[in-house]
Tab-separated table of C-alpha atoms in Angstrom:
chain	number	residue	atom	x	y	z
A	9	GLU	CA	2.690	-91.906	162.663
A	10	LEU	CA	3.378	-88.864	160.470
A	11	TRP	CA	7.049	-89.743	160.031
A	12	ALA	CA	6.278	-93.336	159.045
A	13	SER	CA	3.470	-92.464	156.622
A	14	ALA	CA	4.897	-89.302	155.021
A	15	GLY	CA	8.540	-88.671	155.898
A	16	VAL	CA	10.201	-92.036	155.256
A	17	PRO	CA	8.334	-92.936	152.010
A	18	LEU	CA	8.793	-89.413	150.619
A	19	LEU	CA	12.543	-89.378	151.283
A	20	PHE	CA	13.004	-92.910	149.972
A	21	TRP	CA	11.200	-92.332	146.667
A	22	GLN	CA	13.006	-89.021	146.241
A	23	CYS	CA	16.298	-90.891	146.589
A	24	ALA	CA	15.087	-93.604	144.201
A	25	ASN	CA	14.102	-90.998	141.606
A	26	ASP	CA	17.490	-89.283	141.961
A	27	VAL	CA	19.675	-92.348	141.476
A	28	THR	CA	17.596	-94.668	139.270
A	29	PRO	CA	17.816	-94.096	135.491
A	30	MET	CA	14.570	-94.135	133.558
A	31	SER	CA	15.725	-97.230	131.640
A	32	GLN	CA	15.960	-99.198	134.913
A	33	ALA	CA	12.841	-97.849	136.650
A	34	LYS	CA	10.478	-100.549	135.326
A	35	ARG	CA	12.902	-103.210	136.468
A	36	PHE	CA	13.649	-101.983	139.998
A	37	TYR	CA	10.579	-100.040	141.168
A	38	PRO	CA	8.342	-103.140	141.510
A	39	LEU	CA	11.233	-104.811	143.348
A	40	PHE	CA	11.386	-101.846	145.746
A	41	ALA	CA	7.661	-102.214	146.491
A	42	VAL	CA	7.870	-105.970	147.069
A	43	THR	CA	10.953	-105.611	149.287
A	44	GLY	CA	9.292	-102.824	151.273
A	45	ASN	CA	6.442	-105.166	152.199
A	46	LEU	CA	8.956	-107.382	154.024
A	47	ALA	CA	9.577	-104.626	156.587
A	48	PRO	CA	6.384	-105.254	158.654
A	49	ILE	CA	7.283	-108.952	158.821
A	50	PHE	CA	10.759	-108.330	160.217
A	51	SER	CA	9.638	-105.555	162.562
A	52	GLY	CA	6.833	-107.747	163.920
A	53	LYS	CA	9.260	-110.617	164.533
A	54	ILE	CA	11.678	-108.312	166.328
A	55	MET	CA	8.916	-106.827	168.500
A	56	SER	CA	7.659	-110.299	169.445
A	57	PHE	CA	11.157	-111.443	170.368
A	58	VAL	CA	11.889	-108.364	172.503
A	59	ILE	CA	8.543	-108.652	174.300
A	60	SER	CA	9.224	-112.334	175.043
A	61	LEU	CA	12.351	-111.249	176.930
A	62	GLN	CA	10.317	-108.953	179.203
A	63	LYS	CA	10.387	-110.343	182.744
A	64	THR	CA	7.465	-108.416	184.263
A	65	ASN	CA	4.261	-106.895	182.907
A	66	ASP	CA	4.469	-103.706	184.961
A	67	ASP	CA	5.710	-100.295	183.847
A	68	ILE	CA	9.305	-101.194	184.686
A	69	GLY	CA	9.290	-104.203	182.371
A	70	PHE	CA	7.517	-102.271	179.630
A	71	GLY	CA	10.038	-99.421	179.990
A	72	SER	CA	12.879	-101.891	179.527
A	73	THR	CA	11.220	-103.183	176.358
A	74	LEU	CA	10.835	-99.636	175.011
A	75	LYS	CA	14.522	-98.921	175.686
A	76	THR	CA	15.556	-102.041	173.769
A	77	LEU	CA	13.304	-101.165	170.838
A	78	SER	CA	14.624	-97.582	170.866
A	79	VAL	CA	18.222	-98.816	170.656
A	80	ILE	CA	17.307	-101.104	167.743
A	81	LYS	CA	15.522	-98.232	166.023
A	82	ALA	CA	18.517	-95.930	166.506
A	83	VAL	CA	20.882	-98.542	165.027
A	84	VAL	CA	18.587	-99.020	162.042
A	85	GLY	CA	18.362	-95.239	161.592
A	86	ILE	CA	22.164	-94.934	161.547
A	87	GLY	CA	22.258	-97.770	159.017
A	88	ILE	CA	19.768	-95.919	156.807
A	89	VAL	CA	21.933	-92.788	156.906
A	90	ALA	CA	25.023	-94.800	155.966
A	91	ILE	CA	23.204	-96.543	153.115
A	92	TYR	CA	21.910	-93.199	151.791
A	93	GLN	CA	25.442	-91.801	151.808
A	94	ARG	CA	26.781	-94.863	150.014
A	95	VAL	CA	23.993	-94.889	147.406
A	96	TYR	CA	24.481	-91.229	146.530
A	97	ALA	CA	28.268	-91.694	146.384
A	98	MET	CA	27.819	-94.607	143.957
A	99	ALA	CA	25.373	-92.529	141.878
A	100	GLU	CA	27.839	-89.631	141.691
A	101	GLU	CA	30.641	-91.994	140.642
A	102	ARG	CA	28.417	-93.462	137.920
A	103	ASP	CA	27.462	-90.005	136.648
A	104	ARG	CA	31.130	-88.951	136.626
A	105	LYS	CA	32.052	-91.978	134.510
A	106	GLU	CA	29.183	-91.296	132.116
A	107	ARG	CA	30.252	-87.650	131.716
A	108	THR	CA	33.862	-88.721	131.114
A	109	GLU	CA	32.790	-91.278	128.521
A	110	GLN	CA	30.571	-88.719	126.831
A	111	SER	CA	33.440	-86.212	126.700
A	112	LEU	CA	35.811	-88.792	125.210
A	113	SER	CA	33.163	-89.764	122.644
A	114	THR	CA	32.752	-86.108	121.672
A	115	ILE	CA	36.514	-85.677	121.285
A	116	ARG	CA	36.747	-88.779	119.091
A	117	GLY	CA	33.891	-87.449	116.963
A	118	ILE	CA	35.652	-84.103	116.521
A	119	GLN	CA	38.858	-85.849	115.489
A	120	LYS	CA	37.027	-87.869	112.836
A	121	SER	CA	34.697	-85.262	111.352
A	122	GLY	CA	36.253	-81.968	112.367
A	123	LYS	CA	32.810	-80.737	113.443
A	124	VAL	CA	31.501	-79.842	116.876
A	125	GLU	CA	27.862	-80.432	117.790
A	126	ILE	CA	26.611	-78.916	121.031
A	127	THR	CA	23.209	-79.744	122.498
A	128	MET	CA	21.937	-77.512	125.271
A	129	LYS	CA	18.873	-78.427	127.332
A	130	PHE	CA	17.195	-75.928	129.607
A	131	GLU	CA	14.690	-77.103	132.204
A	132	LYS	CA	12.245	-74.775	133.837
A	133	PRO	CA	12.526	-75.065	137.620
A	134	LYS	CA	9.564	-76.734	139.286
A	135	LYS	CA	7.453	-74.440	141.402
A	136	LYS	CA	6.044	-75.726	144.669
A	137	LEU	CA	2.331	-75.113	144.892
A	138	THR	CA	0.722	-73.372	147.835
A	139	LEU	CA	-2.532	-74.652	149.324
A	140	LYS	CA	-4.541	-72.084	147.345
A	141	GLU	CA	-2.746	-72.937	144.089
A	142	SER	CA	-3.291	-76.648	144.728
A	143	ALA	CA	-7.025	-76.069	145.140
A	144	LYS	CA	-7.162	-74.129	141.856
A	145	GLU	CA	-5.257	-76.896	140.065
A	146	LEU	CA	-7.722	-79.487	141.306
A	147	MET	CA	-10.779	-77.452	140.360
A	148	ALA	CA	-9.508	-77.085	136.791
A	149	SER	CA	-9.541	-80.818	136.017
A	150	ARG	CA	-12.340	-83.320	136.536
A	151	GLU	CA	-9.866	-86.185	136.573
A	152	LEU	CA	-7.678	-84.552	139.232
A	153	LYS	CA	-10.739	-83.870	141.372
A	154	ALA	CA	-11.666	-87.548	141.126
A	155	MET	CA	-8.142	-88.619	142.112
A	156	ALA	CA	-8.111	-86.233	145.059
A	157	MET	CA	-11.511	-87.583	146.130
A	158	MET	CA	-10.158	-91.143	146.006
A	159	VAL	CA	-7.229	-90.249	148.259
A	160	PHE	CA	-9.426	-88.109	150.522
A	161	CYS	CA	-12.062	-90.827	151.019
A	162	TYR	CA	-9.457	-93.528	151.610
A	163	ASN	CA	-7.851	-91.557	154.422
A	164	VAL	CA	-11.235	-90.703	155.924
A	165	CYS	CA	-12.200	-94.391	155.941
A	166	VAL	CA	-8.921	-95.462	157.520
A	167	GLU	CA	-9.252	-92.852	160.261
A	168	LEU	CA	-12.863	-93.796	161.045
A	169	THR	CA	-12.093	-97.491	161.588
A	170	GLU	CA	-8.528	-97.438	162.897
A	171	VAL	CA	-9.242	-95.378	166.019
A	172	LEU	CA	-12.339	-97.446	166.768
A	173	TRP	CA	-10.406	-100.686	166.323
A	174	LYS	CA	-7.590	-99.527	168.612
A	175	ALA	CA	-10.123	-98.540	171.266
A	176	LEU	CA	-11.499	-102.077	171.091
A	177	LEU	CA	-7.960	-103.446	171.178
A	178	ARG	CA	-7.093	-101.478	174.336
A	179	LYS	CA	-10.262	-102.782	175.950
A	180	THR	CA	-9.352	-106.388	175.101
A	181	TYR	CA	-5.639	-106.073	175.953
A	182	PRO	CA	-5.414	-103.570	178.818
A	183	THR	CA	-1.721	-104.080	179.582
A	184	LYS	CA	0.912	-102.336	177.480
A	185	SER	CA	2.891	-105.507	176.817
A	186	SER	CA	-0.085	-107.510	175.592
A	187	TYR	CA	-1.168	-104.585	173.399
A	188	MET	CA	2.292	-104.360	171.827
A	189	ALA	CA	2.461	-108.124	171.306
A	190	TYR	CA	-0.847	-108.044	169.424
A	191	MET	CA	0.371	-105.152	167.249
A	192	ALA	CA	3.507	-107.156	166.463
A	193	ARG	CA	1.405	-110.056	165.176
A	194	PHE	CA	-0.751	-107.598	163.247
A	195	SER	CA	2.331	-106.105	161.592
A	196	GLN	CA	3.544	-109.530	160.491
A	197	THR	CA	0.143	-110.406	159.048
A	198	VAL	CA	0.026	-107.180	157.044
A	199	GLY	CA	3.533	-107.798	155.727
A	200	TRP	CA	2.896	-111.370	154.568
A	201	VAL	CA	-0.461	-110.680	152.938
A	202	ALA	CA	0.817	-107.512	151.223
A	203	PHE	CA	3.932	-109.338	150.009
A	204	PHE	CA	1.994	-112.120	148.286
A	205	LEU	CA	-0.686	-109.789	146.928
A	206	GLN	CA	2.022	-107.511	145.511
A	207	LEU	CA	3.386	-110.424	143.497
A	208	VAL	CA	0.065	-110.901	141.672
A	209	ALA	CA	-1.066	-107.263	141.593
A	210	SER	CA	0.111	-106.681	138.026
A	211	GLU	CA	-1.732	-109.807	136.869
A	212	ILE	CA	-4.910	-108.606	138.602
A	213	ILE	CA	-4.685	-105.294	136.747
A	214	ASN	CA	-4.121	-107.092	133.427
A	215	VAL	CA	-7.128	-109.394	133.943
A	216	PHE	CA	-9.708	-107.005	135.438
A	217	GLY	CA	-8.509	-103.706	133.979
A	218	TRP	CA	-7.935	-100.425	135.794
A	219	LYS	CA	-11.520	-99.628	136.821
A	220	TRP	CA	-12.442	-102.950	138.420
A	221	THR	CA	-9.030	-103.303	140.050
A	222	ALA	CA	-9.422	-99.814	141.536
A	223	MET	CA	-12.871	-100.899	142.790
A	224	ILE	CA	-11.402	-103.748	144.851
A	225	PRO	CA	-10.108	-101.545	147.739
A	226	PRO	CA	-13.384	-99.656	148.414
A	227	VAL	CA	-15.519	-102.797	148.029
A	228	THR	CA	-13.251	-104.903	150.264
A	229	MET	CA	-12.913	-102.187	152.886
A	230	GLY	CA	-16.637	-101.425	152.757
A	231	VAL	CA	-17.763	-105.032	153.240
A	232	THR	CA	-15.395	-105.692	156.140
A	233	ALA	CA	-16.200	-102.311	157.719
A	234	VAL	CA	-19.955	-103.001	157.674
A	235	ALA	CA	-19.295	-106.280	159.494
A	236	PHE	CA	-17.018	-104.502	161.981
A	237	PHE	CA	-19.455	-101.691	162.767
A	238	GLY	CA	-22.288	-104.205	162.977
A	239	ALA	CA	-20.370	-106.283	165.544
A	240	ILE	CA	-19.779	-103.234	167.735
A	241	ILE	CA	-23.371	-102.012	167.449
A	242	ALA	CA	-24.701	-105.470	168.360
A	243	GLY	CA	-22.816	-105.309	171.656
A	244	GLU	CA	-21.046	-107.925	173.714
A	245	GLU	CA	-24.396	-109.590	174.540
A	246	HIS	CA	-24.706	-110.867	170.971
A	247	ILE	CA	-21.118	-110.845	169.645
A	248	PRO	CA	-18.203	-111.489	172.026
A	249	LEU	CA	-15.515	-108.850	172.247
A	250	ALA	CA	-12.873	-111.221	170.878
A	251	GLN	CA	-14.894	-111.853	167.706
A	252	ALA	CA	-15.530	-108.136	167.182
A	253	LEU	CA	-11.799	-107.522	167.560
A	254	LEU	CA	-11.023	-110.263	165.039
A	255	ILE	CA	-13.404	-108.701	162.502
A	256	GLY	CA	-11.820	-105.285	163.118
A	257	THR	CA	-8.337	-106.755	162.665
A	258	VAL	CA	-9.329	-108.298	159.326
A	259	GLN	CA	-10.775	-104.930	158.292
A	260	ASN	CA	-7.592	-103.042	159.179
A	261	VAL	CA	-5.441	-105.623	157.403
A	262	ALA	CA	-7.621	-105.053	154.327
A	263	ASN	CA	-7.109	-101.283	154.710
A	264	LYS	CA	-3.350	-101.512	154.561
A	265	VAL	CA	-2.900	-104.440	152.173
A	266	THR	CA	-5.221	-103.096	149.474
A	267	LYS	CA	-3.546	-99.694	149.708
A	268	TYR	CA	0.003	-101.006	149.293
A	269	SER	CA	-0.809	-103.545	146.564
A	270	LEU	CA	-3.723	-102.097	144.552
A	271	PHE	CA	-4.726	-98.570	145.557
A	272	ASP	CA	-1.306	-96.948	145.151
A	273	PRO	CA	-0.483	-98.569	141.760
A	274	CYS	CA	-3.923	-97.671	140.382
A	275	LYS	CA	-3.588	-94.103	141.633
A	276	GLU	CA	-0.189	-93.689	139.968
A	277	MET	CA	-1.503	-95.218	136.722
A	278	ALA	CA	-4.312	-92.655	136.682
A	279	TYR	CA	-1.756	-89.904	135.990
A	280	ILE	CA	-0.543	-91.544	132.751
A	281	PRO	CA	-3.315	-90.288	130.389
A	282	LEU	CA	-2.946	-86.730	131.730
A	283	GLY	CA	-0.692	-84.048	130.291
A	284	PRO	CA	2.799	-83.325	131.661
A	285	ASP	CA	1.671	-80.281	133.674
A	286	ALA	CA	-1.189	-82.217	135.242
A	287	LYS	CA	1.170	-85.032	136.175
A	288	VAL	CA	3.481	-82.688	138.095
A	289	LYS	CA	1.135	-80.059	139.506
A	290	GLY	CA	-1.806	-82.439	139.856
A	291	LYS	CA	0.160	-84.961	141.883
A	292	ALA	CA	1.323	-82.224	144.239
A	293	ALA	CA	-2.243	-80.979	144.628
A	294	VAL	CA	-3.605	-84.465	145.310
A	295	ASP	CA	-0.903	-85.125	147.911
A	296	VAL	CA	-1.519	-81.815	149.661
A	297	LEU	CA	-5.311	-81.719	149.683
A	298	GLY	CA	-6.304	-85.366	149.434
A	299	ALA	CA	-4.214	-87.202	152.005
A	300	ARG	CA	-3.811	-84.410	154.573
A	301	LEU	CA	-7.410	-83.251	154.578
A	302	GLY	CA	-8.702	-86.834	154.609
A	303	ARG	CA	-6.997	-87.648	157.901
A	304	SER	CA	-7.984	-84.299	159.362
A	305	MET	CA	-11.617	-84.726	158.367
A	306	GLY	CA	-11.761	-88.222	159.852
A	307	SER	CA	-10.291	-87.054	163.141
A	308	ALA	CA	-12.566	-83.999	163.322
A	309	THR	CA	-15.632	-86.187	162.681
A	310	GLN	CA	-14.680	-88.532	165.510
A	311	GLN	CA	-14.030	-85.708	167.971
A	312	LEU	CA	-17.358	-84.078	167.145
A	313	LEU	CA	-19.272	-87.342	167.535
A	314	VAL	CA	-17.555	-88.166	170.833
A	315	PHE	CA	-18.551	-84.725	172.111
A	316	LEU	CA	-22.171	-85.087	170.942
A	317	VAL	CA	-23.034	-88.755	171.435
A	318	GLY	CA	-20.067	-90.222	173.311
A	319	GLY	CA	-22.018	-90.287	176.559
A	320	ALA	CA	-20.715	-89.660	180.048
A	321	SER	CA	-17.675	-91.896	179.473
A	322	GLY	CA	-16.829	-90.148	176.206
A	323	SER	CA	-16.154	-93.520	174.572
A	324	ILE	CA	-15.629	-93.707	170.825
A	325	LEU	CA	-17.406	-97.090	170.846
A	326	ASN	CA	-20.722	-95.324	171.500
A	327	CYS	CA	-20.319	-93.490	168.180
A	328	ALA	CA	-20.154	-96.675	166.066
A	329	PRO	CA	-23.569	-96.250	164.328
A	330	TYR	CA	-22.787	-92.693	163.231
A	331	LEU	CA	-19.220	-93.530	162.230
A	332	GLY	CA	-20.561	-96.432	160.158
A	333	THR	CA	-22.931	-94.085	158.321
A	334	CYS	CA	-20.091	-91.678	157.539
A	335	TYR	CA	-17.992	-94.612	156.369
A	336	VAL	CA	-20.623	-95.852	153.912
A	337	VAL	CA	-21.006	-92.331	152.478
A	338	ALA	CA	-17.232	-92.065	151.994
A	339	ILE	CA	-17.145	-95.457	150.228
A	340	ALA	CA	-19.958	-94.350	147.881
A	341	VAL	CA	-18.138	-91.110	146.979
A	342	TRP	CA	-14.888	-93.041	146.496
A	343	SER	CA	-16.573	-95.558	144.146
A	344	ASN	CA	-18.074	-92.731	142.103
A	345	ALA	CA	-14.620	-91.150	141.720
A	346	VAL	CA	-13.261	-94.493	140.476
A	347	SER	CA	-16.083	-94.643	137.907
A	348	VAL	CA	-15.186	-91.159	136.645
A	349	LEU	CA	-11.544	-92.140	136.177
A	350	GLY	CA	-12.614	-95.469	134.670
A	351	ARG	CA	-14.421	-93.608	131.892
A	352	LEU	CA	-11.214	-91.664	131.266
A	353	PHE	CA	-9.265	-94.892	130.821
A	354	ASP	CA	-11.990	-96.370	128.601
A	355	SER	CA	-11.967	-93.314	126.336
A	356	THR	CA	-8.171	-93.424	126.173
A	357	ASP	CA	-8.134	-97.100	125.220
A	358	ASP	CA	-10.925	-96.686	122.656
A	359	SER	CA	-9.507	-93.572	120.994
A	360	PRO	CA	-8.754	-94.183	117.290
A	361	LYS	CA	-5.154	-94.695	116.357
A	362	VAL	CA	-3.801	-91.989	114.063
A	363	ASP	CA	-2.429	-93.365	110.801
A	364	ASN	CA	0.563	-91.298	109.734
A	365	THR	CA	1.502	-93.487	106.763
A	366	GLN	CA	0.352	-90.978	104.119
A	367	LYS	CA	2.077	-88.097	105.906
A	368	LEU	CA	5.315	-90.063	106.091
A	369	GLU	CA	5.076	-90.947	102.411
A	370	LYS	CA	4.599	-87.265	101.488
A	371	ILE	CA	7.541	-86.284	103.679
A	372	GLY	CA	9.658	-88.946	101.976
A	373	GLU	CA	8.638	-87.669	98.528
A	374	ALA	CA	9.511	-84.097	99.554
A	375	ILE	CA	12.917	-85.192	100.805
A	376	THR	CA	13.532	-87.036	97.520
A	377	ILE	CA	12.583	-83.950	95.464
A	378	ILE	CA	14.834	-81.705	97.560
A	379	LYS	CA	17.744	-84.118	97.148
A	380	SER	CA	17.158	-84.231	93.385
A	381	ILE	CA	17.190	-80.425	93.169
A	382	GLU	CA	20.396	-80.249	95.221
A	383	ASP	CA	22.057	-82.899	93.029
A	384	ALA	CA	21.002	-81.032	89.874
A	385	LYS	CA	22.484	-77.774	91.230
A	386	ARG	CA	25.777	-79.489	92.066
A	387	GLU	CA	25.881	-81.139	88.632
A	388	LYS	CA	25.164	-77.818	86.895
A	389	LYS	CA	27.817	-76.078	88.936
A	390	LYS	CA	30.315	-78.818	88.096
A	391	ASN	CA	29.548	-78.598	84.344
A	392	SER	CA	29.843	-74.810	84.262
A	393	LYS	CA	33.164	-75.048	86.088
A	394	GLY	CA	34.412	-77.619	83.550
A	395	LYS	CA	33.417	-75.405	80.584
A	396	SER	CA	35.184	-72.382	82.031
A	397	GLU	CA	38.385	-74.367	82.518
A	398	ALA	CA	38.129	-75.699	78.942
A	399	GLY	CA	37.721	-72.158	77.576
A	400	LYS	CA	40.897	-71.097	79.323
């Protein structure tokens, strides 16, 4: 879970940032996101196919399925390593050609003008923030605190519903094979919905603006979560287990789809109005404190509730009313954070444009005066030189 949610995306985007020029980022980054949403579709298809080949539903058959999936995963991992090596080799070759072309251009310039211009650029090395430094960085900015609260509340909400949904899923599909087959179908559903929503995400942002687009994930997750918690609280006497599971599946699809297609783009856009230091240090602080603490807080809340009100069986399903209350509170805090950042975007859009026309005109007049003075000096020097030669 940690490797899939943190390790792989972090390494991929680090590679993308290393090899993709800024001029091509707008062209390829959306394509990366859309292509990435195809992965759950393919993985779900592969899981369904491998499970269909399983001959028995006992531990021996399930073990054979796990071995097959492990081999496939190992082959894919080796392929990823090979692709990384190839991509970085191509990037190094491109950089070498650019440096060679730049050197040849400099040499040609020297041959024409006889002058050498050297531009040196020094970059201050980025410092990795500690947990204490991240907390200080967040406390210094209201906008960064709001962004961290968005990420924190999202992860809390996901943790509160995902564990409960999987407990219901294990109760409905007690065998390992049936559980894995259901997760394969779930993965395909997430992939398809996220793929199509990603195609229209930019249009949604253009039509509704940042604030109301950023409100879609908490509202969608909140509405579906209330229905999910209500179905569990009502019990199997009023709502069959299959219907409660279906509602929970829709809720978890909404969790993942809205994150991939709307939540992440809106979160990244929120850094744009901030200064350069806030973009670098603030993003690190949000990643450290928001995402990590959100998952931890959700898990700690569930463990505490299971201990207090889980009953003799210690079932997480008995904690549904209390988990639902915590969920609604997290949604309310999340929505308030979106409103805070929405005011930031409104003030940025409504800020008056600075008219520099008069300043540019004055600068142009000053340049003209300076050129006139220089021309007069050269003319005077030329005349005095001519008189001296005539006197001789």
